[in-house]
Amino acid sequence: MLIIGVLGFKFVQGLSWVDAIYMTVITISTVGYREVELPNDQTKIFIVLLLLFSVVIVGYAVSVITEYLISRSSLKDMREKRKQKHIDAMENHIIVCGYGRNGRQAVERLIDYHREFIIIEKSQEVIDDCALDSNLFLRGNANEDEVLMKAGINRASTLITALPDDADNLFTVLSARQLNKSLKIISRASEETSYKKLKLAGADNVILPDKIGGEHMASLIVSPDLIEFWDNLSYGGDQGVNLEQVSFEQMFDDNGDCSIIDLNLRQKTGCTIIGYKSPDGNYTVNPDPKMMLTAGSKIIVVGNTQQISNLQKVYRINNEVT
């Protein structure tokens, strides 16, 4: 407004630069001191427009500044409000509770799959030391219902609780299941005795990292070449192997049955079908090509990064985690 006013008085009225600045300031501020010289008709129209716009813009600016200073809102509070507004807009996202070793690994995979997520972490030091955007973190205790509600648990699709203590994971699972009955819950457990408790509390899947790690090390002794081959595929960058699940409803718009061989998935995407899940929940490994796909069934496919990307494009899959 200041620049427009100065240029207007300079070229419309023909004032000097100093007089143009003076006239602009007294007009915008609505002080109303004496004009430097009587305005002509064009200048009067310009002053009217300048006054109308300046009253609105300056008035709005003053109200924003006043609200900031008087309402005790700090820059941190404004960031928290902006973050909460972003979380409130999230749908079918994933909530990760705890950003320890396992939580960090889960987040890295979610980033690879381009999934939307929010991390609940109670340690500010962990949040500050993390290289991720702070807007991805919600500081708080995942055991508390209020924190889970702030994370949008009622709109979330999945919750991963990777807290270091099994008791904390148990309470988190109980709270999450009560707040969202349809939520998929994946929990970490340190002790095998916690497995059944977490399942009873409502966890769909319970992962024992120590047990998996021990079995993996033992497998390196029994069948080292096979395990090393799989590790190289799993962590091989762009050529790494990924698993994906595709439901019947994603593949077909009607309820007509189709056999696996007629699906011709390898020709379309390059992916290979390695598993089949029937509507009643039974799994078949390496299904027969003549097996019929029916409503409610799913197929499990394997492929490299490019092949999985082709699969997601063909069937409009939103990077679902398997």
mmCIF file of C-alpha atoms in Angstrom, residues 109 225-243 302-305 307:
data_model
loop_
_atom_site.group_PDB
_atom_site.id
_atom_site.type_symbol
_atom_site.label_atom_id
_atom_site.label_comp_id
_atom_site.label_asym_id
_atom_site.label_seq_id
_atom_site.Cartn_x
_atom_site.Cartn_y
_atom_site.Cartn_z
ATOM 1 C CA ARG A 109 9.106 -48.270 5.594
ATOM 2 C CA ASP A 225 22.870 -68.500 1.141
ATOM 3 C CA LEU A 226 19.071 -68.411 1.136
ATOM 4 C CA ILE A 227 18.853 -65.835 3.945
ATOM 5 C CA GLU A 228 21.617 -63.666 2.491
ATOM 6 C CA PHE A 229 19.877 -63.787 -0.868
ATOM 7 C CA TRP A 230 16.605 -62.638 0.695
ATOM 8 C CA ASP A 231 18.377 -59.898 2.672
ATOM 9 C CA ASN A 232 20.027 -58.590 -0.475
ATOM 10 C CA LEU A 233 16.662 -58.507 -2.202
ATOM 11 C CA SER A 234 14.894 -56.870 0.733
ATOM 12 C CA TYR A 235 17.444 -54.090 1.140
ATOM 13 C CA GLY A 236 18.670 -53.814 -2.401
ATOM 14 C CA GLY A 237 17.499 -50.271 -3.098
ATOM 15 C CA ASP A 238 15.515 -49.810 -6.282
ATOM 16 C CA GLN A 239 15.731 -53.516 -7.073
ATOM 17 C CA GLY A 240 14.555 -54.563 -3.620
ATOM 18 C CA VAL A 241 11.690 -57.011 -3.360
ATOM 19 C CA ASN A 242 8.339 -55.855 -2.030
ATOM 20 C CA LEU A 243 5.151 -57.672 -1.171
ATOM 21 C CA VAL A 302 5.933 -60.185 -5.078
ATOM 22 C CA GLY A 303 7.954 -57.914 -7.323
ATOM 23 C CA ASN A 304 10.687 -55.337 -7.457
ATOM 24 C CA THR A 305 10.043 -51.647 -6.890
ATOM 25 C CA GLN A 307 6.865 -53.928 -10.805
#
